[in-house]
Amino acid sequence: MEQLESTQSSEETDKALYSKLKRNVRKGLKGLDNFLGFFPIQRVVIPYLLQGLEGREDSIYSSDICISVPTGEGKTLCYVIPIANYLYTRSYPTLTALIIVPTRELANQVGQVFALFTKSTRDKLPIKTLILTGQQPFNNETKQLKSIRPDILVTTPGRLSEHYHHLLNETPRNNDAQKI
């Protein structure tokens, strides 16, 4: 992605970005402690991903991106905000986002951030997030995976692999493995 240069001030850019967000996502921003505005990386990445989610699959904006900024400079919100914003426009619930992080602690942290942006009691299609990290017995996680049918799944690579292999080893009639 090309470096973007802008003549707009940070405040103007933040207002423009804020106006593109759904009501519940804006509420999530208000629920963040000490949120004073978007980090520079967020001012570039969030609009880029929002444009990709609004466009066609073959759009240049629907490709993967890789960002690198120091800890605490907003990487998590770079994907949480566009995903939550998109899910508030969906017409039926389905697994939409698979977030794979390296540690249990980070998975729990990401799950908490998603909770801030997806807690809405009035929507006809609530956004469901499930965290699979091995902190619960495997059978409990399997039951949750089947009953909750999450829109967002946050997991570690090892736990995802365990669940995938478990589904593959279930009866051949079970098509759940193909849905993941």
PDB file of C-alpha atoms in Angstrom:
ATOM      1  CA  MET A   1       0.000   0.000   0.000  1.00  0.00           C
ATOM      2  CA  GLU A   2       1.375   3.370  -0.870  1.00  0.00           C
ATOM      3  CA  GLN A   3       2.184   5.853   1.832  1.00  0.00           C
ATOM      4  CA  LEU A   4      -0.616   8.382   1.973  1.00  0.00           C
ATOM      5  CA  GLU A   5       0.139  12.043   2.301  1.00  0.00           C
ATOM      6  CA  SER A   6      -2.637  14.290   3.426  1.00  0.00           C
ATOM      7  CA  THR A   7      -3.085  17.985   3.878  1.00  0.00           C
ATOM      8  CA  GLN A   8      -5.920  17.364   6.300  1.00  0.00           C
ATOM      9  CA  SER A   9      -5.237  17.776  10.012  1.00  0.00           C
ATOM     10  CA  SER A  10      -5.471  14.794  12.329  1.00  0.00           C
ATOM     11  CA  GLU A  11      -8.694  16.185  13.744  1.00  0.00           C
ATOM     12  CA  GLU A  12     -10.292  16.524  10.288  1.00  0.00           C
ATOM     13  CA  THR A  13      -9.135  13.031   9.309  1.00  0.00           C
ATOM     14  CA  ASP A  14     -10.511  11.590  12.565  1.00  0.00           C
ATOM     15  CA  LYS A  15     -13.893  13.273  12.022  1.00  0.00           C
ATOM     16  CA  ALA A  16     -14.098  11.943   8.461  1.00  0.00           C
ATOM     17  CA  LEU A  17     -13.204   8.428   9.595  1.00  0.00           C
ATOM     18  CA  TYR A  18     -15.577   8.598  12.569  1.00  0.00           C
ATOM     19  CA  SER A  19     -18.453   9.556  10.243  1.00  0.00           C
ATOM     20  CA  LYS A  20     -17.967   6.329   8.226  1.00  0.00           C
ATOM     21  CA  LEU A  21     -18.538   4.137  11.275  1.00  0.00           C
ATOM     22  CA  LYS A  22     -21.801   2.558  12.386  1.00  0.00           C
ATOM     23  CA  ARG A  23     -23.436   3.855  15.565  1.00  0.00           C
ATOM     24  CA  ASN A  24     -22.433   0.831  17.647  1.00  0.00           C
ATOM     25  CA  VAL A  25     -18.811   1.075  16.529  1.00  0.00           C
ATOM     26  CA  ARG A  26     -18.763   4.742  17.520  1.00  0.00           C
ATOM     27  CA  LYS A  27     -20.134   3.680  20.918  1.00  0.00           C
ATOM     28  CA  GLY A  28     -17.247   1.235  21.188  1.00  0.00           C
ATOM     29  CA  LEU A  29     -14.757   4.045  20.616  1.00  0.00           C
ATOM     30  CA  LYS A  30     -16.410   6.055  23.379  1.00  0.00           C
ATOM     31  CA  GLY A  31     -16.056   3.023  25.656  1.00  0.00           C
ATOM     32  CA  LEU A  32     -12.279   2.949  25.251  1.00  0.00           C
ATOM     33  CA  ASP A  33     -10.302   4.439  28.099  1.00  0.00           C
ATOM     34  CA  ASN A  34      -8.289   7.484  27.064  1.00  0.00           C
ATOM     35  CA  PHE A  35      -9.334   7.433  23.400  1.00  0.00           C
ATOM     36  CA  LEU A  36      -8.404  10.878  22.124  1.00  0.00           C
ATOM     37  CA  GLY A  37      -8.240  10.124  18.417  1.00  0.00           C
ATOM     38  CA  PHE A  38      -6.927   7.632  15.919  1.00  0.00           C
ATOM     39  CA  PHE A  39      -3.262   6.704  15.678  1.00  0.00           C
ATOM     40  CA  PRO A  40      -1.571   7.494  12.345  1.00  0.00           C
ATOM     41  CA  ILE A  41      -1.594   3.807  11.297  1.00  0.00           C
ATOM     42  CA  GLN A  42      -5.330   3.613  11.996  1.00  0.00           C
ATOM     43  CA  ARG A  43      -6.012   6.700   9.867  1.00  0.00           C
ATOM     44  CA  VAL A  44      -4.526   4.824   6.909  1.00  0.00           C
ATOM     45  CA  VAL A  45      -5.495   1.186   7.501  1.00  0.00           C
ATOM     46  CA  ILE A  46      -9.107   1.515   8.716  1.00  0.00           C
ATOM     47  CA  PRO A  47     -10.392   3.475   5.672  1.00  0.00           C
ATOM     48  CA  TYR A  48      -8.464   1.087   3.396  1.00  0.00           C
ATOM     49  CA  LEU A  49     -10.145  -1.965   4.957  1.00  0.00           C
ATOM     50  CA  LEU A  50     -13.559  -0.284   5.079  1.00  0.00           C
ATOM     51  CA  GLN A  51     -13.280   0.419   1.359  1.00  0.00           C
ATOM     52  CA  GLY A  52     -12.399  -3.225   0.730  1.00  0.00           C
ATOM     53  CA  LEU A  53     -15.350  -4.485   2.750  1.00  0.00           C
ATOM     54  CA  GLU A  54     -17.708  -2.256   0.802  1.00  0.00           C
ATOM     55  CA  GLY A  55     -16.300  -3.222  -2.598  1.00  0.00           C
ATOM     56  CA  ARG A  56     -16.100  -6.292  -4.780  1.00  0.00           C
ATOM     57  CA  GLU A  57     -13.963  -9.325  -3.968  1.00  0.00           C
ATOM     58  CA  ASP A  58     -11.640  -8.560  -6.873  1.00  0.00           C
ATOM     59  CA  SER A  59     -11.027  -5.012  -5.639  1.00  0.00           C
ATOM     60  CA  ILE A  60      -7.453  -4.067  -4.828  1.00  0.00           C
ATOM     61  CA  TYR A  61      -8.808  -3.093  -1.427  1.00  0.00           C
ATOM     62  CA  SER A  62      -9.880  -6.640  -0.590  1.00  0.00           C
ATOM     63  CA  SER A  63      -6.329  -7.943  -0.335  1.00  0.00           C
ATOM     64  CA  ASP A  64      -4.358  -8.777   2.777  1.00  0.00           C
ATOM     65  CA  ILE A  65      -2.214  -6.134   4.365  1.00  0.00           C
ATOM     66  CA  CYS A  66       0.711  -6.280   6.742  1.00  0.00           C
ATOM     67  CA  ILE A  67       1.440  -3.495   9.187  1.00  0.00           C
ATOM     68  CA  SER A  68       4.235  -3.017  11.676  1.00  0.00           C
ATOM     69  CA  VAL A  69       4.077  -0.462  14.458  1.00  0.00           C
ATOM     70  CA  PRO A  70       5.276  -0.570  18.070  1.00  0.00           C
ATOM     71  CA  THR A  71       3.144  -2.159  20.783  1.00  0.00           C
ATOM     72  CA  GLY A  72       0.351   0.113  21.932  1.00  0.00           C
ATOM     73  CA  GLU A  73      -0.036   2.082  18.708  1.00  0.00           C
ATOM     74  CA  GLY A  74      -3.339   0.661  17.527  1.00  0.00           C
ATOM     75  CA  LYS A  75      -2.854  -2.528  15.495  1.00  0.00           C
ATOM     76  CA  THR A  76      -5.818  -4.318  17.097  1.00  0.00           C
ATOM     77  CA  LEU A  77      -8.284  -1.538  16.303  1.00  0.00           C
ATOM     78  CA  CYS A  78      -7.019  -1.530  12.710  1.00  0.00           C
ATOM     79  CA  TYR A  79      -8.941  -4.774  12.145  1.00  0.00           C
ATOM     80  CA  VAL A  80     -11.521  -4.762  14.957  1.00  0.00           C
ATOM     81  CA  ILE A  81     -13.217  -1.561  13.757  1.00  0.00           C
ATOM     82  CA  PRO A  82     -13.645  -2.599  10.081  1.00  0.00           C
ATOM     83  CA  ILE A  83     -14.817  -6.107  11.037  1.00  0.00           C
ATOM     84  CA  ALA A  84     -17.368  -4.818  13.563  1.00  0.00           C
ATOM     85  CA  ASN A  85     -18.525  -2.107  11.164  1.00  0.00           C
ATOM     86  CA  TYR A  86     -19.080  -4.728   8.444  1.00  0.00           C
ATOM     87  CA  LEU A  87     -20.897  -7.157  10.736  1.00  0.00           C
ATOM     88  CA  TYR A  88     -23.487  -4.528  11.629  1.00  0.00           C
ATOM     89  CA  THR A  89     -24.540  -4.528   7.955  1.00  0.00           C
ATOM     90  CA  ARG A  90     -24.755  -8.288   7.390  1.00  0.00           C
ATOM     91  CA  SER A  91     -28.059  -9.932   6.562  1.00  0.00           C
ATOM     92  CA  TYR A  92     -27.465 -13.316   8.220  1.00  0.00           C
ATOM     93  CA  PRO A  93     -25.105 -14.642  10.896  1.00  0.00           C
ATOM     94  CA  THR A  94     -22.113 -16.702   9.803  1.00  0.00           C
ATOM     95  CA  LEU A  95     -18.457 -17.072  10.717  1.00  0.00           C
ATOM     96  CA  THR A  96     -17.003 -13.960   9.110  1.00  0.00           C
ATOM     97  CA  ALA A  97     -13.700 -13.331  10.858  1.00  0.00           C
ATOM     98  CA  LEU A  98     -11.039 -15.755  12.037  1.00  0.00           C
ATOM     99  CA  ILE A  99      -8.451 -13.972  14.171  1.00  0.00           C
ATOM    100  CA  ILE A 100      -5.358 -16.057  14.912  1.00  0.00           C
ATOM    101  CA  VAL A 101      -2.997 -14.655  17.535  1.00  0.00           C
ATOM    102  CA  PRO A 102       0.153 -16.198  19.024  1.00  0.00           C
ATOM    103  CA  THR A 103      -0.790 -16.329  22.723  1.00  0.00           C
ATOM    104  CA  ARG A 104      -3.758 -16.949  24.999  1.00  0.00           C
ATOM    105  CA  GLU A 105      -3.266 -13.583  26.649  1.00  0.00           C
ATOM    106  CA  LEU A 106      -3.446 -11.753  23.337  1.00  0.00           C
ATOM    107  CA  ALA A 107      -6.515 -13.791  22.315  1.00  0.00           C
ATOM    108  CA  ASN A 108      -8.279 -12.727  25.510  1.00  0.00           C
ATOM    109  CA  GLN A 109      -7.245  -9.106  24.973  1.00  0.00           C
ATOM    110  CA  VAL A 110      -8.521  -9.120  21.376  1.00  0.00           C
ATOM    111  CA  GLY A 111     -11.769 -10.745  22.545  1.00  0.00           C
ATOM    112  CA  GLN A 112     -12.261  -7.959  25.096  1.00  0.00           C
ATOM    113  CA  VAL A 113     -11.732  -5.304  22.437  1.00  0.00           C
ATOM    114  CA  PHE A 114     -14.260  -7.010  20.136  1.00  0.00           C
ATOM    115  CA  ALA A 115     -16.704  -7.113  23.068  1.00  0.00           C
ATOM    116  CA  LEU A 116     -16.553  -3.310  23.332  1.00  0.00           C
ATOM    117  CA  PHE A 117     -17.443  -2.914  19.666  1.00  0.00           C
ATOM    118  CA  THR A 118     -20.053  -5.650  19.336  1.00  0.00           C
ATOM    119  CA  LYS A 119     -22.178  -5.257  22.456  1.00  0.00           C
ATOM    120  CA  SER A 120     -25.535  -4.224  21.174  1.00  0.00           C
ATOM    121  CA  THR A 121     -28.765  -5.405  22.693  1.00  0.00           C
ATOM    122  CA  ARG A 122     -31.158  -3.902  20.150  1.00  0.00           C
ATOM    123  CA  ASP A 123     -29.860  -5.410  16.907  1.00  0.00           C
ATOM    124  CA  LYS A 124     -31.859  -8.237  15.406  1.00  0.00           C
ATOM    125  CA  LEU A 125     -28.606 -10.065  14.621  1.00  0.00           C
ATOM    126  CA  PRO A 126     -26.297  -9.840  17.638  1.00  0.00           C
ATOM    127  CA  ILE A 127     -22.616 -10.234  16.849  1.00  0.00           C
ATOM    128  CA  LYS A 128     -21.205 -13.292  18.578  1.00  0.00           C
ATOM    129  CA  THR A 129     -17.526 -13.672  19.431  1.00  0.00           C
ATOM    130  CA  LEU A 130     -15.941 -16.892  20.667  1.00  0.00           C
ATOM    131  CA  ILE A 131     -12.445 -17.254  22.079  1.00  0.00           C
ATOM    132  CA  LEU A 132     -10.759 -20.664  21.841  1.00  0.00           C
ATOM    133  CA  THR A 133      -7.464 -20.807  23.721  1.00  0.00           C
ATOM    134  CA  GLY A 134      -7.425 -23.988  25.767  1.00  0.00           C
ATOM    135  CA  GLN A 135      -8.267 -22.216  29.003  1.00  0.00           C
ATOM    136  CA  GLN A 136     -11.472 -24.251  29.109  1.00  0.00           C
ATOM    137  CA  PRO A 137     -11.758 -28.010  28.668  1.00  0.00           C
ATOM    138  CA  PHE A 138     -11.707 -29.002  24.994  1.00  0.00           C
ATOM    139  CA  ASN A 139     -15.215 -30.514  25.165  1.00  0.00           C
ATOM    140  CA  ASN A 140     -16.631 -27.234  26.521  1.00  0.00           C
ATOM    141  CA  GLU A 141     -15.043 -25.304  23.682  1.00  0.00           C
ATOM    142  CA  THR A 142     -16.394 -27.798  21.144  1.00  0.00           C
ATOM    143  CA  LYS A 143     -19.914 -27.436  22.565  1.00  0.00           C
ATOM    144  CA  GLN A 144     -19.624 -23.636  22.465  1.00  0.00           C
ATOM    145  CA  LEU A 145     -18.356 -23.716  18.889  1.00  0.00           C
ATOM    146  CA  LYS A 146     -21.367 -25.769  17.799  1.00  0.00           C
ATOM    147  CA  SER A 147     -24.022 -23.947  19.828  1.00  0.00           C
ATOM    148  CA  ILE A 148     -22.903 -20.328  19.654  1.00  0.00           C
ATOM    149  CA  ARG A 149     -22.116 -20.287  15.915  1.00  0.00           C
ATOM    150  CA  PRO A 150     -19.862 -17.223  16.235  1.00  0.00           C
ATOM    151  CA  ASP A 151     -19.432 -14.411  13.749  1.00  0.00           C
ATOM    152  CA  ILE A 152     -15.905 -13.838  15.081  1.00  0.00           C
ATOM    153  CA  LEU A 153     -13.554 -16.577  16.232  1.00  0.00           C
ATOM    154  CA  VAL A 154     -10.404 -15.575  18.136  1.00  0.00           C
ATOM    155  CA  THR A 155      -7.931 -18.385  18.707  1.00  0.00           C
ATOM    156  CA  THR A 156      -4.322 -19.481  18.858  1.00  0.00           C
ATOM    157  CA  PRO A 157      -2.776 -21.573  16.059  1.00  0.00           C
ATOM    158  CA  GLY A 158      -2.442 -24.680  18.222  1.00  0.00           C
ATOM    159  CA  ARG A 159      -6.003 -24.607  19.504  1.00  0.00           C
ATOM    160  CA  LEU A 160      -7.411 -23.981  16.028  1.00  0.00           C
ATOM    161  CA  SER A 161      -5.465 -26.987  14.756  1.00  0.00           C
ATOM    162  CA  GLU A 162      -6.788 -29.178  17.586  1.00  0.00           C
ATOM    163  CA  HIS A 163     -10.392 -28.229  16.838  1.00  0.00           C
ATOM    164  CA  TYR A 164      -9.937 -28.693  13.110  1.00  0.00           C
ATOM    165  CA  HIS A 165      -8.443 -32.176  13.535  1.00  0.00           C
ATOM    166  CA  HIS A 166     -11.168 -33.081  16.010  1.00  0.00           C
ATOM    167  CA  LEU A 167     -13.827 -32.122  13.465  1.00  0.00           C
ATOM    168  CA  LEU A 168     -12.076 -34.113  10.744  1.00  0.00           C
ATOM    169  CA  ASN A 169     -12.060 -37.203  12.961  1.00  0.00           C
ATOM    170  CA  GLU A 170     -15.789 -37.010  13.718  1.00  0.00           C
ATOM    171  CA  THR A 171     -18.246 -39.040  11.679  1.00  0.00           C
ATOM    172  CA  PRO A 172     -18.009 -38.593   7.897  1.00  0.00           C
ATOM    173  CA  ARG A 173     -21.572 -37.262   7.880  1.00  0.00           C
ATOM    174  CA  ASN A 174     -20.467 -34.209   9.835  1.00  0.00           C
ATOM    175  CA  ASN A 175     -19.860 -31.289   7.467  1.00  0.00           C
ATOM    176  CA  ASP A 176     -18.856 -28.832  10.230  1.00  0.00           C
ATOM    177  CA  ALA A 177     -15.148 -29.125   9.338  1.00  0.00           C
ATOM    178  CA  GLN A 178     -15.870 -27.773   5.889  1.00  0.00           C
ATOM    179  CA  LYS A 179     -17.591 -24.740   7.373  1.00  0.00           C
ATOM    180  CA  ILE A 180     -14.493 -23.612   9.262  1.00  0.00           C
TER     181      ILE A 180
END
